JSON list of N, CA and C in Angstrom, two decimals:
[
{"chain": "A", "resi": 9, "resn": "UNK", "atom": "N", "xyz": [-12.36, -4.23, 9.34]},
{"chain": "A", "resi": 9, "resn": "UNK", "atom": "CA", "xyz": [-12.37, -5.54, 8.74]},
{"chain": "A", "resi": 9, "resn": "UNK", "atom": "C", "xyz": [-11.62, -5.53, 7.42]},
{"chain": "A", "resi": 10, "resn": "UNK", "atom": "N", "xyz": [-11.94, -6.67, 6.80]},
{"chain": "A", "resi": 10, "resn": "UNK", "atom": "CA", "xyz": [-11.41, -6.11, 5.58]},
{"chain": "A", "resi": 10, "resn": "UNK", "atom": "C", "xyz": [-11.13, -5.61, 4.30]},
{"chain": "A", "resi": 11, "resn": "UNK", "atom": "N", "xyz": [-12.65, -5.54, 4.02]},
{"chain": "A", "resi": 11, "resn": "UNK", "atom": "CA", "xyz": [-12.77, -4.10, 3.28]},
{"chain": "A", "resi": 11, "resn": "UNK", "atom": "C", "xyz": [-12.35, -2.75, 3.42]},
{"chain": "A", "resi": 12, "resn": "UNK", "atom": "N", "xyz": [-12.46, -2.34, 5.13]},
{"chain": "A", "resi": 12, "resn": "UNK", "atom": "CA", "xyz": [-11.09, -1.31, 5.55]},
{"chain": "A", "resi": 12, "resn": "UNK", "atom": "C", "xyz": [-9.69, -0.95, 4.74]},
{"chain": "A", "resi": 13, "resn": "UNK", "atom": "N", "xyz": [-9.54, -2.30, 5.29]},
{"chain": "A", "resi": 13, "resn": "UNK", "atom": "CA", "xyz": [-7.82, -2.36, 4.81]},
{"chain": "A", "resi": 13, "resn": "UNK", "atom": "C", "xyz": [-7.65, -2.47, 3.57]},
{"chain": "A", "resi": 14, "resn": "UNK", "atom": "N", "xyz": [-8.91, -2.98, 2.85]},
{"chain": "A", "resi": 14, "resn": "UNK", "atom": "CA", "xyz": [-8.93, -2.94, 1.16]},
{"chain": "A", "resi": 14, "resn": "UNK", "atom": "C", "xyz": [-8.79, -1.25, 0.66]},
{"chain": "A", "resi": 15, "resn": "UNK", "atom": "N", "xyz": [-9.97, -0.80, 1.08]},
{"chain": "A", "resi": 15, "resn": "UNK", "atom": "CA", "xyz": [-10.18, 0.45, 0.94]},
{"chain": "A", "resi": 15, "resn": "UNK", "atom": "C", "xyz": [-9.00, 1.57, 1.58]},
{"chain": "A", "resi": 16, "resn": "UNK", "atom": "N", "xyz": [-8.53, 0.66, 2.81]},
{"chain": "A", "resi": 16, "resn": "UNK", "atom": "CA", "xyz": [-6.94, 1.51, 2.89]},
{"chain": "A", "resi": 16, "resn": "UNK", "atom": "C", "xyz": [-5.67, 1.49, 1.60]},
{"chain": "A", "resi": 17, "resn": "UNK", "atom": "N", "xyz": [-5.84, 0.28, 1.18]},
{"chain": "A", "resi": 17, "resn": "UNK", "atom": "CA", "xyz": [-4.81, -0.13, 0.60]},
{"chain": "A", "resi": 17, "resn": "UNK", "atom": "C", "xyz": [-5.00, 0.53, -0.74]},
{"chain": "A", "resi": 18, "resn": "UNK", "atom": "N", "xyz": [-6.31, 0.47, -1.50]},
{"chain": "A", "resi": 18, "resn": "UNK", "atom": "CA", "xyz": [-5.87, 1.41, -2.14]},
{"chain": "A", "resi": 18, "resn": "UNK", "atom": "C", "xyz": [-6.08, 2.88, -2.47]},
{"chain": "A", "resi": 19, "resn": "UNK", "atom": "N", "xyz": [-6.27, 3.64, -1.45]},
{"chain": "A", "resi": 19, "resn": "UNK", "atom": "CA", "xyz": [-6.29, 4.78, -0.64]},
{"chain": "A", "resi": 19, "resn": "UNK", "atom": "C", "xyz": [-4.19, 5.16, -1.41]},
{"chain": "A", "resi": 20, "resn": "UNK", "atom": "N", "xyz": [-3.44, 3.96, 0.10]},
{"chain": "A", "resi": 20, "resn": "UNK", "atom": "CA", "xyz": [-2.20, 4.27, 0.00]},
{"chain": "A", "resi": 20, "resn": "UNK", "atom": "C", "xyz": [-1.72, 4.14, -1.58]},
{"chain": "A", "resi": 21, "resn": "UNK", "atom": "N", "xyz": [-2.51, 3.42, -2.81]},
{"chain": "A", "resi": 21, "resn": "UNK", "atom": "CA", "xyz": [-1.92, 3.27, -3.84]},
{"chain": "A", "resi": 21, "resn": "UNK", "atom": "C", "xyz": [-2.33, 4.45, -4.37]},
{"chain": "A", "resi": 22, "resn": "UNK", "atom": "N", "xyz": [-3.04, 4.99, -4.26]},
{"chain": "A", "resi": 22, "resn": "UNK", "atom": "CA", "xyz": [-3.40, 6.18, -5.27]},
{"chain": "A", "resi": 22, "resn": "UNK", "atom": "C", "xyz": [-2.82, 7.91, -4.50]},
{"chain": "A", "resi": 23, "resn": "UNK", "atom": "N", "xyz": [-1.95, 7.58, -3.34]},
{"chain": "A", "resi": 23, "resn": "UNK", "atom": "CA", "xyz": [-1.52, 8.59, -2.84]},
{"chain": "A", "resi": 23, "resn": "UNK", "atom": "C", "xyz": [-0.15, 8.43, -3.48]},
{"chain": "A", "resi": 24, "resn": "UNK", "atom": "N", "xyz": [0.70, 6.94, -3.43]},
{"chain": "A", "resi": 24, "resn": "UNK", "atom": "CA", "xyz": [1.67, 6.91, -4.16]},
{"chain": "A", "resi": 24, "resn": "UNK", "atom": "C", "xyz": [1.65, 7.41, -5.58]},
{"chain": "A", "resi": 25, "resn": "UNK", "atom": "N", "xyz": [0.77, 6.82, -5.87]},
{"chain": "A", "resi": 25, "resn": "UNK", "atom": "CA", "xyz": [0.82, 7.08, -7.47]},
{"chain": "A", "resi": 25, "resn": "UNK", "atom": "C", "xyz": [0.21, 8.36, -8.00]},
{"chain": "A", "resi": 26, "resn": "UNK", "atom": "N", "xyz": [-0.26, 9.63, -6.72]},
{"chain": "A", "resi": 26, "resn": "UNK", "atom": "CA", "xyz": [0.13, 10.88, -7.28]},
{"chain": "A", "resi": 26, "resn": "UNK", "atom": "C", "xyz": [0.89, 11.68, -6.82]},
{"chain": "A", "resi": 27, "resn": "UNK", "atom": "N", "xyz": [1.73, 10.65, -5.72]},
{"chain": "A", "resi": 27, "resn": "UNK", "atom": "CA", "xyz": [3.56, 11.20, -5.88]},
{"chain": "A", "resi": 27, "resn": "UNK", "atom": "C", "xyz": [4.13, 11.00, -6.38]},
{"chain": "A", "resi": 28, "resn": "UNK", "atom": "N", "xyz": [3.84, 9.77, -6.82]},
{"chain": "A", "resi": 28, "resn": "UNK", "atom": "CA", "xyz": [4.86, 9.48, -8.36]},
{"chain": "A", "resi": 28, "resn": "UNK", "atom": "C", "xyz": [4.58, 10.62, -9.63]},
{"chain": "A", "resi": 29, "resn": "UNK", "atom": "N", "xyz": [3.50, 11.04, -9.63]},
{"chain": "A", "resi": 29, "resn": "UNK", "atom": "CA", "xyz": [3.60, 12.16, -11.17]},
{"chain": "A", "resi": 29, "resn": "UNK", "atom": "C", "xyz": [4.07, 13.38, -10.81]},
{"chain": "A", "resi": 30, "resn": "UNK", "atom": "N", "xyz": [4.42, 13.73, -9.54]},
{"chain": "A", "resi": 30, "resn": "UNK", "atom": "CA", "xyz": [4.82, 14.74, -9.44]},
{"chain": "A", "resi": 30, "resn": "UNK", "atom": "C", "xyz": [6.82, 14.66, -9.45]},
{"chain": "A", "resi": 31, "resn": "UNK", "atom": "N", "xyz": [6.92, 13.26, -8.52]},
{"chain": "A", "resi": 31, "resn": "UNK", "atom": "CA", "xyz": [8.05, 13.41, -8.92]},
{"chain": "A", "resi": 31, "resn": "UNK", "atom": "C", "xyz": [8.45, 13.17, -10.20]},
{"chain": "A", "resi": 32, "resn": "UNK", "atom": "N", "xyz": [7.64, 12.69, -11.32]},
{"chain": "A", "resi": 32, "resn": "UNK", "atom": "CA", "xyz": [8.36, 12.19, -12.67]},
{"chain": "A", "resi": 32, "resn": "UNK", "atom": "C", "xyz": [7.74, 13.43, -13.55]},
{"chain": "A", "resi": 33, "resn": "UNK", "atom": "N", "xyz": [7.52, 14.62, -13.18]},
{"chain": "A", "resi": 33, "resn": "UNK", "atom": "CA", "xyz": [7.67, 16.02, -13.82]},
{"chain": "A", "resi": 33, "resn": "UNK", "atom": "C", "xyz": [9.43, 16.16, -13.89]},
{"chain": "A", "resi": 34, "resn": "UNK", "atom": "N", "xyz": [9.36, 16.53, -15.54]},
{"chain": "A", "resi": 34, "resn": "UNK", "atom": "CA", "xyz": [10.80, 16.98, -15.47]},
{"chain": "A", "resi": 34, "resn": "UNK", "atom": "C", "xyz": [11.78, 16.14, -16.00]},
{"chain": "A", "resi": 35, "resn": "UNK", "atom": "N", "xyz": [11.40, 14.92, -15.79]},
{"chain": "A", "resi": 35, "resn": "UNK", "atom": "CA", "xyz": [12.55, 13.79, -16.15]},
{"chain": "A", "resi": 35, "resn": "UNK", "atom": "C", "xyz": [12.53, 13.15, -17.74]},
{"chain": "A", "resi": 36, "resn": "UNK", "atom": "N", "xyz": [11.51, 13.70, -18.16]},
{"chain": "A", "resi": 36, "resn": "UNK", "atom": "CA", "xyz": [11.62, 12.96, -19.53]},
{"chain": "A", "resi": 36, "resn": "UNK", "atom": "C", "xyz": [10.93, 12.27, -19.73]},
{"chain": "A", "resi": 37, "resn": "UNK", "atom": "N", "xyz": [10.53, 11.38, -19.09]},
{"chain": "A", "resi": 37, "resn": "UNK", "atom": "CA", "xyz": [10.05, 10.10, -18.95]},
{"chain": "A", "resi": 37, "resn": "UNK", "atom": "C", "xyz": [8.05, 10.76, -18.61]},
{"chain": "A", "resi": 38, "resn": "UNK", "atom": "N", "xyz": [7.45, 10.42, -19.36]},
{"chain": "A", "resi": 38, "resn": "UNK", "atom": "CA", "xyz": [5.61, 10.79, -19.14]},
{"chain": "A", "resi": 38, "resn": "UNK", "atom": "C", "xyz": [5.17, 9.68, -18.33]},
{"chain": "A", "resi": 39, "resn": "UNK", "atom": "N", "xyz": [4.95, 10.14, -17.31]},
{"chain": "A", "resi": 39, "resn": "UNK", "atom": "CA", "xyz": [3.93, 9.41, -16.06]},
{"chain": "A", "resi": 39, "resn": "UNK", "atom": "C", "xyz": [3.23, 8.06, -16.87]},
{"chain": "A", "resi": 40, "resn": "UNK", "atom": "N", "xyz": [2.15, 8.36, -17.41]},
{"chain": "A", "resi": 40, "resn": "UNK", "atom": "CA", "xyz": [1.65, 7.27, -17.98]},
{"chain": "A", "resi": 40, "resn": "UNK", "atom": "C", "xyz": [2.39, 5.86, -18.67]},
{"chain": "A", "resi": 41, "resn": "UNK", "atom": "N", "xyz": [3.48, 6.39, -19.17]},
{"chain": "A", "resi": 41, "resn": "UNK", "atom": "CA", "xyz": [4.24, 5.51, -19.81]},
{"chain": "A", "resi": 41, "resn": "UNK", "atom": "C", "xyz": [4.88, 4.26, -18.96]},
{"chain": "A", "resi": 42, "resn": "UNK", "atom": "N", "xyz": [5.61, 5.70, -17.97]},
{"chain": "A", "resi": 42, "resn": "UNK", "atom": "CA", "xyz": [6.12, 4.89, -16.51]},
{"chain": "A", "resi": 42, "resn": "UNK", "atom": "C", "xyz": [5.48, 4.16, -15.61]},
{"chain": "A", "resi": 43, "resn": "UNK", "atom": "N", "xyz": [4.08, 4.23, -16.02]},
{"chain": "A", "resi": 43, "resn": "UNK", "atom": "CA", "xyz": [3.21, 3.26, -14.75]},
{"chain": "A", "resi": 43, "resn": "UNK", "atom": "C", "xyz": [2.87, 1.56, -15.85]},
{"chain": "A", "resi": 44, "resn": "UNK", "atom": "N", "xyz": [2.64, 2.03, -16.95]},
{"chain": "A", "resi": 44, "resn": "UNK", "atom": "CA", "xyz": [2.59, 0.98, -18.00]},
{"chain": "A", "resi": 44, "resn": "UNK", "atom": "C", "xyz": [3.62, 0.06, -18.39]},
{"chain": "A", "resi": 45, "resn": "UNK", "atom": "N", "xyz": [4.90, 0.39, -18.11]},
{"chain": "A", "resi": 45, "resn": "UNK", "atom": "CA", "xyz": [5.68, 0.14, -18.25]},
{"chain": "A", "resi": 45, "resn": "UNK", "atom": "C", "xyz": [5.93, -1.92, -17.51]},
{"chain": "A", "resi": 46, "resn": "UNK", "atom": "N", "xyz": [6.01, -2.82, -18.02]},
{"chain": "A", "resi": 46, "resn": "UNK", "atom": "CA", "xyz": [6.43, -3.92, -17.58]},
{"chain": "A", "resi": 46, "resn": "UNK", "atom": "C", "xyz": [7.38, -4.55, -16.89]},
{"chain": "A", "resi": 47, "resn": "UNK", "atom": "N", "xyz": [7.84, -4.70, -15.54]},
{"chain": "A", "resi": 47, "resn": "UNK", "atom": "CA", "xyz": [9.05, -5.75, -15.51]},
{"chain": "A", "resi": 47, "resn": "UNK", "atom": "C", "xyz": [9.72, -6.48, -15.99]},
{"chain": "A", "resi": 48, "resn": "UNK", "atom": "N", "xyz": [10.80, -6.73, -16.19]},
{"chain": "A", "resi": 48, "resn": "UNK", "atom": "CA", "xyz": [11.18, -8.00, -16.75]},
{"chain": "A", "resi": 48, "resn": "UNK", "atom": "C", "xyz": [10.85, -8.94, -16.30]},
{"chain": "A", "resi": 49, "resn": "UNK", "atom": "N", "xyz": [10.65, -9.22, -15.06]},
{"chain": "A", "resi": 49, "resn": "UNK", "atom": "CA", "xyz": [10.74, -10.66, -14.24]},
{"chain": "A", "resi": 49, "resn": "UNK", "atom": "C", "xyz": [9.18, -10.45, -13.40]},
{"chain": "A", "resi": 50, "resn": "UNK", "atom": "N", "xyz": [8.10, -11.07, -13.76]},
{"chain": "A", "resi": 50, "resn": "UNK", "atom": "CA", "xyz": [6.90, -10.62, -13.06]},
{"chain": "A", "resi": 50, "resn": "UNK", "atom": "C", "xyz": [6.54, -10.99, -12.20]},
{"chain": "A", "resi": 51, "resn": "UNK", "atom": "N", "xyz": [7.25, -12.32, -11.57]},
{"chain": "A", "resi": 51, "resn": "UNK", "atom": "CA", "xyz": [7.29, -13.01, -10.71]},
{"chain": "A", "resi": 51, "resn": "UNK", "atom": "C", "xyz": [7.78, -12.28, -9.70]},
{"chain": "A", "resi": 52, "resn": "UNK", "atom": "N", "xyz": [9.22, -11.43, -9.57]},
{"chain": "A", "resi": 52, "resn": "UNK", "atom": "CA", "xyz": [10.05, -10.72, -8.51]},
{"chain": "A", "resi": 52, "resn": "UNK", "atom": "C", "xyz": [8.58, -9.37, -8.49]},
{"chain": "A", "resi": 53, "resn": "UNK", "atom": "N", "xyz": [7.92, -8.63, -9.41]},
{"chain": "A", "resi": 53, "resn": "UNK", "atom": "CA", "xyz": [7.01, -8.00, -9.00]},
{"chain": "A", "resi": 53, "resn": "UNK", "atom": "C", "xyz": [5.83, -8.32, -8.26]},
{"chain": "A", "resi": 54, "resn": "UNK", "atom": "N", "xyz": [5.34, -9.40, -9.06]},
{"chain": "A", "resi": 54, "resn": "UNK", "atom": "CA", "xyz": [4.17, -9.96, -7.79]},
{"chain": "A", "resi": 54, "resn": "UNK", "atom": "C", "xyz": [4.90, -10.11, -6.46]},
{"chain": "A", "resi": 55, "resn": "UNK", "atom": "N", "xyz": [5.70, -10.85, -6.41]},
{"chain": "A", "resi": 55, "resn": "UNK", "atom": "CA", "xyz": [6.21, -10.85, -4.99]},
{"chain": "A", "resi": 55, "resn": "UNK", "atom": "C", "xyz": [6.53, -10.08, -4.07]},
{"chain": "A", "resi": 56, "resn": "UNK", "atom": "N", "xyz": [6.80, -8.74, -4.96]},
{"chain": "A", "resi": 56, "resn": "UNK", "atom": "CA", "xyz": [7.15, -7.85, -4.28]},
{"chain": "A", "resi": 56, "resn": "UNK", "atom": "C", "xyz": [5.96, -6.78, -3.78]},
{"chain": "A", "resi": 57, "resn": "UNK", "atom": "N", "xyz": [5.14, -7.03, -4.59]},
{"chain": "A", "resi": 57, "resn": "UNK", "atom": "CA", "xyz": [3.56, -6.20, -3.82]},
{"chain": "A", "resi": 57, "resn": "UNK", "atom": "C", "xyz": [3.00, -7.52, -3.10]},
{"chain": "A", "resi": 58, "resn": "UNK", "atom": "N", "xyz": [3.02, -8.43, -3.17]},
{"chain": "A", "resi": 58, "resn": "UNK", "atom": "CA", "xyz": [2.70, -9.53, -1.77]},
{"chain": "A", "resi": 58, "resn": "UNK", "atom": "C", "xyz": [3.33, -8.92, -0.24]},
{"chain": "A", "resi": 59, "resn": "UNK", "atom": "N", "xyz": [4.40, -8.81, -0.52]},
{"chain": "A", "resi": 59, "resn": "UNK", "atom": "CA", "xyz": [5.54, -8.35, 0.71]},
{"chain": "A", "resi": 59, "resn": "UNK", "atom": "C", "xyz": [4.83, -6.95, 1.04]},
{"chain": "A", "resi": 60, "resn": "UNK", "atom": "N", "xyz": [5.18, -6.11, 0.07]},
{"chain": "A", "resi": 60, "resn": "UNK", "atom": "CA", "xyz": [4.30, -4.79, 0.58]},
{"chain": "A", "resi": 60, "resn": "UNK", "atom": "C", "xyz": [2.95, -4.88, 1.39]},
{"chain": "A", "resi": 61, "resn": "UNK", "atom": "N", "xyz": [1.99, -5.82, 0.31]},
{"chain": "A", "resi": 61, "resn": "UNK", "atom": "CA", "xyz": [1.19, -5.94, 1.09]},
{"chain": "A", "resi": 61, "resn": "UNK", "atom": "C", "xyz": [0.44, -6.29, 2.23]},
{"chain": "A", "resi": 62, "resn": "UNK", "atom": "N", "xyz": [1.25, -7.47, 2.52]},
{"chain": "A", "resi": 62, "resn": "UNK", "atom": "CA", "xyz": [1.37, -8.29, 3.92]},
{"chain": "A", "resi": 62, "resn": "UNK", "atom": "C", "xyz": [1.78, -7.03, 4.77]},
{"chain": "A", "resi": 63, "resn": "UNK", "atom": "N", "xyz": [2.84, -6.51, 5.05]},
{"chain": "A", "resi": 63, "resn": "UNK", "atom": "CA", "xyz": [3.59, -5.86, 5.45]},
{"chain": "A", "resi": 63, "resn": "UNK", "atom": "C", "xyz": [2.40, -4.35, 6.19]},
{"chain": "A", "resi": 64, "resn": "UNK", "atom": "N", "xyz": [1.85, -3.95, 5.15]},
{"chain": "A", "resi": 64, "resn": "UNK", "atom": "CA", "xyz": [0.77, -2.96, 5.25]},
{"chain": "A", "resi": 64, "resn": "UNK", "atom": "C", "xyz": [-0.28, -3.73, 6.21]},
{"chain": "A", "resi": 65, "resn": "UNK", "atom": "N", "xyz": [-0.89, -4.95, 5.91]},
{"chain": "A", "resi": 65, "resn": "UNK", "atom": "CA", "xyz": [-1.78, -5.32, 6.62]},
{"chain": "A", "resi": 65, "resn": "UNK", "atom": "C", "xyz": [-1.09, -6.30, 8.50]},
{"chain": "A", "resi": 66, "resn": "UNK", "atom": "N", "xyz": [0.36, -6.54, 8.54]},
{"chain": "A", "resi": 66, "resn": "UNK", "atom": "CA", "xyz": [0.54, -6.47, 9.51]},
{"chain": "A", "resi": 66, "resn": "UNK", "atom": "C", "xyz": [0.78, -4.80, 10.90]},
{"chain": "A", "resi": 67, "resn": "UNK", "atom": "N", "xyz": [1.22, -4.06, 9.69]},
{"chain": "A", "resi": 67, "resn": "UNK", "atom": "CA", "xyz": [0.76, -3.00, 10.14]},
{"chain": "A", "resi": 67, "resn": "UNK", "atom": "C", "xyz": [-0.40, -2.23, 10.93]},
{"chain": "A", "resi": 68, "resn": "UNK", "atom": "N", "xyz": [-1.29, -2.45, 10.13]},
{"chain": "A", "resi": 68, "resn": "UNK", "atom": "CA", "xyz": [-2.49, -2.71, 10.50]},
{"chain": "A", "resi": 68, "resn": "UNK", "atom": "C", "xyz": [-3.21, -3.16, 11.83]},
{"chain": "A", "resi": 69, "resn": "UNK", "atom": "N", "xyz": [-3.28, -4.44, 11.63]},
{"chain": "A", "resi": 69, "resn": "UNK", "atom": "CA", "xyz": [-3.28, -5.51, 12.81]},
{"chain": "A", "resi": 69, "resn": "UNK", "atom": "C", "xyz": [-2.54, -4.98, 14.37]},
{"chain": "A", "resi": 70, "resn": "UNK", "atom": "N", "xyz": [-1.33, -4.65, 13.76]},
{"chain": "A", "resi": 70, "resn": "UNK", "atom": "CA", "xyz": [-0.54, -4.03, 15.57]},
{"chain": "A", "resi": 70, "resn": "UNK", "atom": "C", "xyz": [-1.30, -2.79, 15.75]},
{"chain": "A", "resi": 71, "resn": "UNK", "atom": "N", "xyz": [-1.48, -2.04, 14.84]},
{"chain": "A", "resi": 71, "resn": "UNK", "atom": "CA", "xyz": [-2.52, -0.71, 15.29]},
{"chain": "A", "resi": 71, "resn": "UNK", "atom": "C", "xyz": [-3.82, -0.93, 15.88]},
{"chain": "A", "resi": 72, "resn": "UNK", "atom": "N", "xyz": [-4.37, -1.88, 15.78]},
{"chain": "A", "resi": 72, "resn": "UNK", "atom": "CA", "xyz": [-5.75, -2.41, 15.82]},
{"chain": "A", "resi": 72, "resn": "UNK", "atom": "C", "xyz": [-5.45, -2.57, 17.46]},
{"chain": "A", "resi": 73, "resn": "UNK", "atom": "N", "xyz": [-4.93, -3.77, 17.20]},
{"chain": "A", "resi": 73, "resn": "UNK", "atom": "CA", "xyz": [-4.24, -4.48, 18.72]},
{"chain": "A", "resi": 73, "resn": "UNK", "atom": "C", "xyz": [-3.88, -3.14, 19.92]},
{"chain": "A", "resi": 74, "resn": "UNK", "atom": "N", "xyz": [-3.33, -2.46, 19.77]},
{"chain": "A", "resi": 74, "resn": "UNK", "atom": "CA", "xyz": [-2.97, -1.31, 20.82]},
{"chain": "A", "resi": 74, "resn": "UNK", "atom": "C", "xyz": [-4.20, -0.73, 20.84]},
{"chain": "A", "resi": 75, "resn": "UNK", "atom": "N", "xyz": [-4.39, -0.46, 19.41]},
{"chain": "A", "resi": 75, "resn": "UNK", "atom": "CA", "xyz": [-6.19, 0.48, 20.41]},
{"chain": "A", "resi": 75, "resn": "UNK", "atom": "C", "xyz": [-7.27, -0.67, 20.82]},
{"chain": "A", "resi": 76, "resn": "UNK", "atom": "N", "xyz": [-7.30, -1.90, 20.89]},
{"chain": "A", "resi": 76, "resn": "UNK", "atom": "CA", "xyz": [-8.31, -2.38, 21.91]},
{"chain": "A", "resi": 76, "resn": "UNK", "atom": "C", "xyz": [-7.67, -2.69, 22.86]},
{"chain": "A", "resi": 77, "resn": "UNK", "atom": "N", "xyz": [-5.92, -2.69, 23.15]},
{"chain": "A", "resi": 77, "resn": "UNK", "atom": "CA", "xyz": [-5.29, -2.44, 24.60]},
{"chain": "A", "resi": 77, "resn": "UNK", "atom": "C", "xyz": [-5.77, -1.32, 25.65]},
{"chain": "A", "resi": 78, "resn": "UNK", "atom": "N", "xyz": [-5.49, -0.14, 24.44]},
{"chain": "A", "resi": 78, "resn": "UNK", "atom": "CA", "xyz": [-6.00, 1.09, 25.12]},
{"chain": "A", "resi": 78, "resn": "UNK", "atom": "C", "xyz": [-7.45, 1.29, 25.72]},
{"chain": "A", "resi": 79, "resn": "UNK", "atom": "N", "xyz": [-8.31, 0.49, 24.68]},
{"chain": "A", "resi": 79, "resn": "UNK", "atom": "CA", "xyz": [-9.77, 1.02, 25.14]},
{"chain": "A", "resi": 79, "resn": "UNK", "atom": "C", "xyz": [-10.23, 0.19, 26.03]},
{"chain": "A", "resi": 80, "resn": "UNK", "atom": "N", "xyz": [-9.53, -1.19, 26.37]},
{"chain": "A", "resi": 80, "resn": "UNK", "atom": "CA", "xyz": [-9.60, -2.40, 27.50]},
{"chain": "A", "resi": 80, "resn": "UNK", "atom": "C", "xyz": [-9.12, -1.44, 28.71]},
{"chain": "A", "resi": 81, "resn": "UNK", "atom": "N", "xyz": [-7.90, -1.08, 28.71]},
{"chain": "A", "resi": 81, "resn": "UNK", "atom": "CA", "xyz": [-7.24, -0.27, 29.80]},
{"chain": "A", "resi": 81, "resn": "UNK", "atom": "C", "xyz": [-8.02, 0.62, 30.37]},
{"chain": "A", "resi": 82, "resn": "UNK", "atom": "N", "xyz": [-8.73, 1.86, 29.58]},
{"chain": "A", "resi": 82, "resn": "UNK", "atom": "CA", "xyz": [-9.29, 2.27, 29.35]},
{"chain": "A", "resi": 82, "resn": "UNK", "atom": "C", "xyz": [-11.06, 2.34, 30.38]},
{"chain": "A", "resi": 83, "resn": "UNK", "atom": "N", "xyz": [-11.62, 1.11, 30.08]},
{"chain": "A", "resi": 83, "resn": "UNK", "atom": "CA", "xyz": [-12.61, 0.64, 30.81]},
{"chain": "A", "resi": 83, "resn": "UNK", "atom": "C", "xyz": [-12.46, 0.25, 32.27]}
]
């Protein structure tokens, strides 16, 4: 349901965001700074984790969909 996909979602954010400190070892730039850091345009950012996020939760949905294909078939 969708607390699932809540609890997926930010599952996938906190896996990103401790690949992000590993890749930003080295560069100069301190992790913390780089996550704090603001957009210029906050509008193109919201929008752009809307998209992600839709995107993740249509994901979702087709996975869902095949396994009650499978487990219909299945029966």
């Amino acid at each position: 349901g969708a607390r699932f996909v809540h609890l997926f979602y930010c599952f996938a954010r906190y896996v990103m965001m401790e690949n992000m400190k590993k890749l930003s070892v080295g560069t100069g730039i301190p992790f913390a700074e780089a996550v704090m850091w603001r957009p210029l345009d906050m509008y193109i950012a919201k929008a752009r984790h809307r998209v992600a996020y839709n995107k993740l939760l249509q994901i979702l949905q087709r996975e869902d969909f095949v396994f009650q294909e499978y487990r219909g078939k299945a029966q």
